[in-house]
GROMACS .gro file of C-alpha atoms in nm:
model
  356
    1MET     CA    1   0.001   0.037   0.012
    2ARG     CA    2   0.093   0.404  -0.126
    3ARG     CA    3   0.187   0.623   0.159
    4LEU     CA    4  -0.085   0.765   0.258
    5SER     CA    5   0.039   1.162   0.174
    6GLU     CA    6   0.102   1.024  -0.120
    7MET     CA    7  -0.238   0.970  -0.296
    8SER     CA    8  -0.449   1.191  -0.431
    9LEU     CA    9  -0.791   1.314  -0.229
   10ASP     CA   10  -1.015   1.060  -0.421
   11GLU     CA   11  -0.773   0.757  -0.310
   12LEU     CA   12  -0.807   0.894   0.048
   13TYR     CA   13  -1.114   0.910   0.049
   14ASP     CA   14  -1.149   0.487  -0.046
   15VAL     CA   15  -0.923   0.478   0.232
   16GLU     CA   16  -1.162   0.569   0.463
   17GLU     CA   17  -1.446   0.399   0.371
   18LYS     CA   18  -1.236   0.123   0.348
   19PHE     CA   19  -1.205   0.152   0.728
   20LEU     CA   20  -1.512   0.274   0.875
   21GLN     CA   21  -1.657  -0.019   0.720
   22GLU     CA   22  -1.381  -0.207   0.933
   23LEU     CA   23  -1.508  -0.058   1.209
   24ASP     CA   24  -1.905  -0.142   1.116
   25SER     CA   25  -1.814  -0.526   1.070
   26GLY     CA   26  -1.720  -0.564   1.476
   27GLU     CA   27  -1.367  -0.645   1.394
   28GLU     CA   28  -1.200  -0.604   1.620
   29LYS     CA   29  -0.845  -0.501   1.496
   30ASP     CA   30  -0.606  -0.270   1.685
   31TRP     CA   31  -0.401  -0.065   1.447
   32ILE     CA   32  -0.746   0.056   1.331
   33TYR     CA   33  -0.852   0.378   1.543
   34LEU     CA   34  -0.482   0.467   1.498
   35GLU     CA   35  -0.517   0.449   1.072
   36ILE     CA   36  -0.816   0.616   1.039
   37VAL     CA   37  -0.680   0.940   1.256
   38GLU     CA   38  -0.347   0.920   1.019
   39VAL     CA   39  -0.600   0.929   0.688
   40TYR     CA   40  -0.849   1.258   0.847
   41GLU     CA   41  -0.500   1.408   0.880
   42GLN     CA   42  -0.409   1.345   0.571
   43ILE     CA   43  -0.738   1.439   0.411
   44PHE     CA   44  -0.641   1.732   0.636
   45HIS     CA   45  -0.391   1.878   0.533
   46LYS     CA   46  -0.473   1.843   0.173
   47LEU     CA   47  -0.766   2.061   0.125
   48THR     CA   48  -0.613   2.309   0.410
   49ARG     CA   49  -0.352   2.362   0.161
   50LEU     CA   50  -0.536   2.411  -0.160
   51PRO     CA   51  -0.638   2.806  -0.227
   52LEU     CA   52  -0.819   3.031  -0.057
   53ILE     CA   53  -1.052   3.012  -0.359
   54LYS     CA   54  -1.088   2.658  -0.367
   55ARG     CA   55  -1.047   2.623  -0.019
   56LYS     CA   56  -1.416   2.865   0.033
   57GLU     CA   57  -1.608   2.508  -0.280
   58ARG     CA   58  -1.518   2.304  -0.033
   59LYS     CA   59  -1.540   2.427   0.306
   60VAL     CA   60  -1.863   2.164   0.440
   61GLU     CA   61  -1.634   1.917   0.331
   62ILE     CA   62  -1.346   2.069   0.546
   63GLU     CA   63  -1.560   2.086   0.845
   64TYR     CA   64  -1.667   1.693   0.804
   65VAL     CA   65  -1.270   1.652   0.830
   66THR     CA   66  -1.244   1.814   1.135
   67LYS     CA   67  -1.563   1.698   1.345
   68GLN     CA   68  -1.411   1.303   1.248
   69LEU     CA   69  -1.088   1.411   1.337
   70VAL     CA   70  -1.190   1.500   1.760
   71LYS     CA   71  -1.440   1.253   1.761
   72TYR     CA   72  -1.175   0.980   1.701
   73LEU     CA   73  -0.969   1.155   1.915
   74ILE     CA   74  -1.059   1.246   2.177
   75THR     CA   75  -1.404   0.908   2.150
   76TYR     CA   76  -1.062   0.649   2.116
   77GLY     CA   77  -0.754   0.869   2.182
   78THR     CA   78  -0.690   0.583   2.480
   79TYR     CA   79  -0.687   0.341   2.202
   80LEU     CA   80  -0.493   0.481   1.924
   81LYS     CA   81  -0.153   0.256   2.007
   82THR     CA   82  -0.389  -0.043   2.098
   83GLN     CA   83  -0.716  -0.041   2.127
   84LEU     CA   84  -0.851  -0.244   2.412
   85LYS     CA   85  -0.611  -0.149   2.638
   86LYS     CA   86  -0.570   0.268   2.791
   87ASP     CA   87  -0.269   0.443   2.782
   88ASP     CA   88  -0.222   0.767   2.965
   89PHE     CA   89   0.099   0.893   2.694
   90THR     CA   90  -0.065   0.871   2.444
   91ALA     CA   91  -0.437   1.004   2.585
   92ILE     CA   92  -0.300   1.321   2.708
   93LYS     CA   93  -0.091   1.348   2.291
   94SER     CA   94  -0.468   1.245   2.224
   95PHE     CA   95  -0.703   1.505   2.363
   96LYS     CA   96  -0.418   1.797   2.288
   97LYS     CA   97  -0.418   1.707   1.992
   98ALA     CA   98  -0.852   1.811   1.939
   99LEU     CA   99  -0.765   2.110   2.082
  100ASN     CA  100  -0.566   2.204   1.806
  101TYR     CA  101  -0.826   2.069   1.490
  102GLU     CA  102  -1.173   2.277   1.779
  103ARG     CA  103  -1.003   2.442   2.152
  104THR     CA  104  -1.231   2.535   2.256
  105ASN     CA  105  -1.388   2.169   2.295
  106PRO     CA  106  -1.468   2.110   2.687
  107ILE     CA  107  -1.439   1.704   2.754
  108ALA     CA  108  -1.127   1.757   2.584
  109HIS     CA  109  -0.976   2.016   2.883
  110TYR     CA  110  -1.151   1.865   3.119
  111ARG     CA  111  -0.972   1.491   2.997
  112LEU     CA  112  -0.657   1.699   3.062
  113GLY     CA  113  -0.779   1.842   3.355
  114PHE     CA  114  -0.816   1.485   3.485
  115LEU     CA  115  -0.539   1.321   3.372
  116ALA     CA  116  -0.319   1.592   3.481
  117TYR     CA  117  -0.442   1.614   3.812
  118LYS     CA  118  -0.408   1.245   3.878
  119GLU     CA  119  -0.068   1.370   3.828
  120GLN     CA  120  -0.036   1.584   4.061
  121GLN     CA  121  -0.024   1.808   3.828
  122TYR     CA  122  -0.205   2.051   3.966
  123ALA     CA  123  -0.151   2.455   3.762
  124GLU     CA  124  -0.252   2.265   3.475
  125ALA     CA  125  -0.497   2.043   3.597
  126LEU     CA  126  -0.645   2.413   3.663
  127HIS     CA  127  -0.589   2.539   3.320
  128TYR     CA  128  -0.759   2.277   3.163
  129PHE     CA  129  -1.101   2.282   3.392
  130GLU     CA  130  -1.104   2.664   3.387
  131LYS     CA  131  -1.107   2.598   2.994
  132ALA     CA  132  -1.373   2.326   3.043
  133LEU     CA  133  -1.598   2.541   3.251
  134GLN     CA  134  -1.526   2.837   2.999
  135TYR     CA  135  -1.594   2.651   2.680
  136GLN     CA  136  -1.876   2.472   2.774
  137ASN     CA  137  -2.067   2.788   2.809
  138GLY     CA  138  -2.248   2.804   2.430
  139TYR     CA  139  -2.029   2.492   2.333
  140PRO     CA  140  -2.368   2.351   2.044
  141ASN     CA  141  -2.191   2.002   2.019
  142LYS     CA  142  -2.356   1.818   2.313
  143ARG     CA  143  -2.171   1.534   2.236
  144PHE     CA  144  -1.899   1.714   2.373
  145SER     CA  145  -2.067   1.926   2.624
  146LEU     CA  146  -1.998   1.793   2.958
  147ASN     CA  147  -2.229   1.678   3.155
  148GLU     CA  148  -2.441   1.659   3.474
  149GLN     CA  149  -2.219   1.466   3.656
  150GLN     CA  150  -1.870   1.618   3.466
  151MET     CA  151  -1.944   1.964   3.562
  152TYR     CA  152  -1.998   1.874   3.883
  153TYR     CA  153  -1.646   1.714   3.924
  154ALA     CA  154  -1.509   1.993   3.709
  155HIS     CA  155  -1.594   2.235   4.037
  156LEU     CA  156  -1.471   1.954   4.260
  157TYR     CA  157  -1.146   1.952   4.086
  158LEU     CA  158  -1.086   2.298   3.997
  159ALA     CA  159  -1.190   2.433   4.405
  160ASN     CA  160  -0.849   2.143   4.479
  161SER     CA  161  -0.605   2.236   4.230
  162ALA     CA  162  -0.686   2.552   4.350
  163LEU     CA  163  -0.601   2.466   4.679
  164PHE     CA  164  -0.313   2.290   4.613
  165VAL     CA  165  -0.169   2.557   4.425
  166ALA     CA  166  -0.161   2.792   4.805
  167GLU     CA  167  -0.095   2.507   5.028
  168LYS     CA  168   0.335   2.440   4.828
  169THR     CA  169   0.303   2.835   4.758
  170TYR     CA  170   0.223   2.857   5.156
  171GLN     CA  171   0.510   2.618   5.225
  172SER     CA  172   0.732   2.788   4.980
  173MET     CA  173   0.607   3.091   5.262
  174LYS     CA  174   0.721   2.917   5.524
  175LYS     CA  175   1.090   2.878   5.374
  176LEU     CA  176   1.189   3.287   5.274
  177PRO     CA  177   1.398   3.390   5.541
  178ASP     CA  178   1.268   3.585   5.854
  179HIS     CA  179   1.371   3.922   5.698
  180ILE     CA  180   1.134   3.910   5.393
  181ASN     CA  181   0.877   3.710   5.519
  182LYS     CA  182   0.816   3.946   5.940
  183GLU     CA  183   0.447   3.793   5.968
  184LYS     CA  184   0.400   3.443   5.846
  185VAL     CA  185   0.056   3.312   5.754
  186PRO     CA  186  -0.004   3.098   6.113
  187PHE     CA  187  -0.217   2.773   6.021
  188SER     CA  188  -0.507   2.796   6.175
  189GLU     CA  189  -0.592   3.016   5.970
  190LEU     CA  190  -0.519   2.781   5.678
  191SER     CA  191  -0.745   2.488   5.843
  192SER     CA  192  -1.071   2.581   5.670
  193LEU     CA  193  -0.894   2.530   5.311
  194TYR     CA  194  -0.755   2.221   5.390
  195ASP     CA  195  -1.124   2.037   5.540
  196MET     CA  196  -1.194   2.176   5.175
  197LEU     CA  197  -0.980   1.978   5.012
  198GLN     CA  198  -0.959   1.671   5.242
  199ARG     CA  199  -1.366   1.677   5.170
  200ASN     CA  200  -1.332   1.717   4.831
  201GLU     CA  201  -1.110   1.419   4.817
  202THR     CA  202  -1.272   1.202   4.988
  203ILE     CA  203  -1.627   1.231   4.802
  204LEU     CA  204  -1.385   1.263   4.402
  205LYS     CA  205  -1.303   0.875   4.620
  206THR     CA  206  -1.586   0.739   4.715
  207GLN     CA  207  -1.816   0.894   4.449
  208ALA     CA  208  -1.555   0.769   4.124
  209PHE     CA  209  -1.754   0.486   4.047
  210ILE     CA  210  -2.064   0.407   3.989
  211LYS     CA  211  -2.180   0.050   3.957
  212VAL     CA  212  -2.509  -0.098   3.834
  213THR     CA  213  -2.721  -0.422   3.943
  214PRO     CA  214  -3.079  -0.439   3.777
  215SER     CA  215  -3.201  -0.282   4.113
  216GLY     CA  216  -3.009   0.017   4.093
  217LYS     CA  217  -2.656   0.241   4.060
  218THR     CA  218  -2.468   0.322   4.460
  219TYR     CA  219  -2.204   0.478   4.344
  220CYS     CA  220  -1.854   0.361   4.555
  221SER     CA  221  -1.453   0.376   4.533
  222LYS     CA  222  -1.212   0.259   4.255
  223GLU     CA  223  -1.122   0.026   4.531
  224GLU     CA  224  -1.416  -0.119   4.535
  225CYS     CA  225  -1.434  -0.172   4.234
  226ASP     CA  226  -1.189  -0.344   4.195
  227ARG     CA  227  -1.253  -0.621   4.477
  228VAL     CA  228  -1.592  -0.659   4.342
  229PHE     CA  229  -1.430  -0.734   3.980
  230MET     CA  230  -1.183  -0.997   4.202
  231ALA     CA  231  -1.454  -1.230   4.371
  232PRO     CA  232  -1.758  -1.106   4.092
  233PRO     CA  233  -2.106  -1.322   4.213
  234ALA     CA  234  -2.184  -1.620   4.030
  235ASN     CA  235  -2.383  -1.708   3.696
  236ALA     CA  236  -2.373  -1.225   3.646
  237VAL     CA  237  -2.223  -1.143   3.347
  238ILE     CA  238  -2.029  -0.862   3.561
  239LEU     CA  239  -1.914  -0.519   3.343
  240TYR     CA  240  -1.614  -0.345   3.431
  241PHE     CA  241  -1.442  -0.009   3.213
  242SER     CA  242  -1.137  -0.025   3.466
  243ASP     CA  243  -0.912   0.264   3.466
  244ARG     CA  244  -0.664   0.011   3.186
  245GLU     CA  245  -0.931  -0.222   3.021
  246ASN     CA  246  -1.292  -0.290   2.953
  247ILE     CA  247  -1.370  -0.616   3.085
  248VAL     CA  248  -1.650  -0.900   3.078
  249THR     CA  249  -1.618  -1.172   3.283
  250PHE     CA  250  -1.890  -1.525   3.386
  251ASN     CA  251  -1.783  -1.759   3.620
  252GLY     CA  252  -1.414  -1.685   3.603
  253LYS     CA  253  -1.413  -1.648   3.224
  254GLU     CA  254  -1.361  -1.315   3.076
  255ILE     CA  255  -1.270  -1.105   2.808
  256ALA     CA  256  -1.151  -0.783   2.666
  257LEU     CA  257  -1.374  -0.571   2.431
  258ALA     CA  258  -1.345  -0.290   2.256
  259VAL     CA  259  -1.498   0.089   2.364
  260ASN     CA  260  -1.739   0.032   2.095
  261PRO     CA  261  -1.888  -0.325   2.124
  262ALA     CA  262  -1.812  -0.269   2.592
  263GLU     CA  263  -2.138   0.052   2.530
  264MET     CA  264  -2.282  -0.165   2.356
  265LEU     CA  265  -2.316  -0.483   2.524
  266CYS     CA  266  -2.385  -0.158   2.799
  267TYR     CA  267  -2.673  -0.056   2.600
  268PHE     CA  268  -2.859  -0.348   2.532
  269LEU     CA  269  -2.810  -0.433   2.934
  270LEU     CA  270  -2.968  -0.116   3.056
  271LYS     CA  271  -3.171   0.029   2.762
  272THR     CA  272  -3.373  -0.355   2.664
  273ASN     CA  273  -3.623  -0.536   2.736
  274GLN     CA  274  -3.865  -0.765   2.554
  275LYS     CA  275  -4.073  -0.538   2.541
  276GLN     CA  276  -3.904  -0.261   2.412
  277PRO     CA  277  -3.608  -0.391   2.204
  278ALA     CA  278  -3.345  -0.191   1.963
  279ARG     CA  279  -3.373  -0.156   1.581
  280LYS     CA  280  -3.078  -0.025   1.409
  281SER     CA  281  -3.259   0.301   1.446
  282ASP     CA  282  -3.134   0.264   1.845
  283LEU     CA  283  -2.798   0.203   1.796
  284GLU     CA  284  -2.724   0.490   1.495
  285ASP     CA  285  -2.420   0.582   1.773
  286PHE     CA  286  -2.231   0.311   1.737
  287PHE     CA  287  -2.239   0.274   1.353
  288ALA     CA  288  -1.958   0.481   1.134
  289ARG     CA  289  -2.106   0.458   0.876
  290LYS     CA  290  -2.440   0.484   0.640
  291GLY     CA  291  -2.648   0.378   0.354
  292GLU     CA  292  -2.703   0.687   0.135
  293ASP     CA  293  -3.020   0.703   0.285
  294GLY     CA  294  -2.881   0.756   0.608
  295GLU     CA  295  -2.873   0.523   0.736
  296VAL     CA  296  -2.699   0.179   0.945
  297ARG     CA  297  -2.698  -0.143   0.652
  298LYS     CA  298  -2.956  -0.431   0.806
  299ASN     CA  299  -2.638  -0.692   0.740
  300THR     CA  300  -2.410  -0.437   0.893
  301PHE     CA  301  -2.646  -0.419   1.210
  302ILE     CA  302  -2.678  -0.805   1.238
  303GLN     CA  303  -2.393  -0.820   1.181
  304LYS     CA  304  -2.256  -0.597   1.435
  305VAL     CA  305  -2.483  -0.792   1.738
  306ASN     CA  306  -2.333  -1.155   1.660
  307ARG     CA  307  -1.959  -1.042   1.652
  308LEU     CA  308  -2.112  -0.938   2.009
  309ARG     CA  309  -2.315  -1.223   2.074
  310ASN     CA  310  -2.053  -1.460   1.937
  311LYS     CA  311  -1.733  -1.305   2.154
  312LEU     CA  312  -1.976  -1.363   2.519
  313ASN     CA  313  -2.084  -1.714   2.355
  314ASP     CA  314  -1.665  -1.743   2.409
  315ILE     CA  315  -1.660  -1.709   2.741
  316GLY     CA  316  -1.908  -1.935   2.808
  317LEU     CA  317  -2.190  -1.667   2.844
  318PRO     CA  318  -2.498  -1.788   2.757
  319PHE     CA  319  -2.721  -1.598   2.445
  320ILE     CA  320  -2.848  -1.269   2.676
  321ILE     CA  321  -2.937  -1.156   2.324
  322GLU     CA  322  -3.159  -1.192   2.204
  323SER     CA  323  -3.366  -1.104   1.843
  324CYS     CA  324  -3.707  -1.051   1.734
  325GLN     CA  325  -3.970  -0.960   1.478
  326PHE     CA  326  -4.028  -0.508   1.547
  327LYS     CA  327  -4.253  -0.275   1.405
  328GLY     CA  328  -4.158  -0.453   1.028
  329GLU     CA  329  -3.807  -0.536   1.137
  330THR     CA  330  -3.470  -0.698   1.302
  331ALA     CA  331  -3.421  -0.607   1.701
  332TYR     CA  332  -3.262  -0.678   1.967
  333PHE     CA  333  -3.298  -0.769   2.352
  334TYR     CA  334  -3.184  -0.833   2.627
  335ASN     CA  335  -3.321  -1.069   2.800
  336GLY     CA  336  -3.296  -1.112   3.143
  337SER     CA  337  -3.160  -1.473   3.172
  338VAL     CA  338  -2.876  -1.431   3.350
  339ASP     CA  339  -2.833  -1.094   3.586
  340TYR     CA  340  -2.624  -0.816   3.528
  341LEU     CA  341  -2.303  -0.582   3.689
  342ILE     CA  342  -2.184  -0.302   3.519
  343MET     CA  343  -1.878  -0.050   3.669
  344TYR     CA  344  -1.746   0.265   3.518
  345ARG     CA  345  -1.642   0.556   3.593
  346SER     CA  346  -1.922   0.823   3.720
  347ASP     CA  347  -1.804   1.071   3.479
  348TYR     CA  348  -1.756   0.853   3.185
  349THR     CA  349  -1.947   0.954   2.834
  350PHE     CA  350  -2.186   0.701   2.696
  351MET     CA  351  -2.186   0.717   2.364
  352PHE     CA  352  -2.558   0.693   2.388
  353ASP     CA  353  -2.701   0.835   2.719
  354ASP     CA  354  -2.440   1.057   2.872
  355THR     CA  355  -2.725   1.023   3.157
  356LEU     CA  356  -2.670   0.718   3.313
   0.00000   0.00000   0.00000
């Protein structure tokens, strides 16, 4: 295959079509997200270097490619090296690159703030959370806006980042010579700030994850999720969106899933039943391409769901996703034959719903 930089725009769009077909097939290939980003980068590069009059004529095309770049860099940013394992270093590069194409994207700033906070880079985290909240106002794309939970955490992280920066500054002040720092700030006067910091840290830790079962959802810590995963209940399917990978386990057997099939399984478990099955129009967010009529192709839909069902069957999970006919279409639903437990970060944004 020729290098992407040597291809014409038409050839690059042919490669794009091939990769989008691969994504919709349900196959998990660890190179595909990286490749599709590189294709869009080459298309963007060629389009934006056309003469001005040509760029104006192809404005809609440039906007489409920009949106695709931002989508893949943010949604799949943590999987650009390997689809099944998350990687903070690659994620940071991806989110920063997304901001090169759309500097006002709130969720990219939010994710960069979280990763900086995680590494105790509090001044940097402060900057990103401030930007996330600033750009949230009036941002038009709901998919990359902050949901209510993320808004709440952004304020908590912002407050704590500022407190940590203040603490570091105070500790530096204490080291100043007495003839410069004549009136030392009494530690007791800062105790209320430390109390606030500690309270916020406790909230961030104890409400870091959400556990969902058929009976409802509860907040919990990451440590509690890890303990549950290490000793899961019998005869229940466990879907864990951990900080490193997305894992499904059933009675001691497990499989790692890419983000797309993992979220599709989550959708079936939480959103469907025999009376309310999912048709292809309900699952269109999980498909990279549509037909000329703007709809997901029936065969693509069936193939992708069947691949997910087969992967679950490989770990001994009975078919919990059944097919049926609903309003004249093929549809699928969770049949409730085994219980489920889903665990995910409480500020996680699902493709299909921001408000779980």
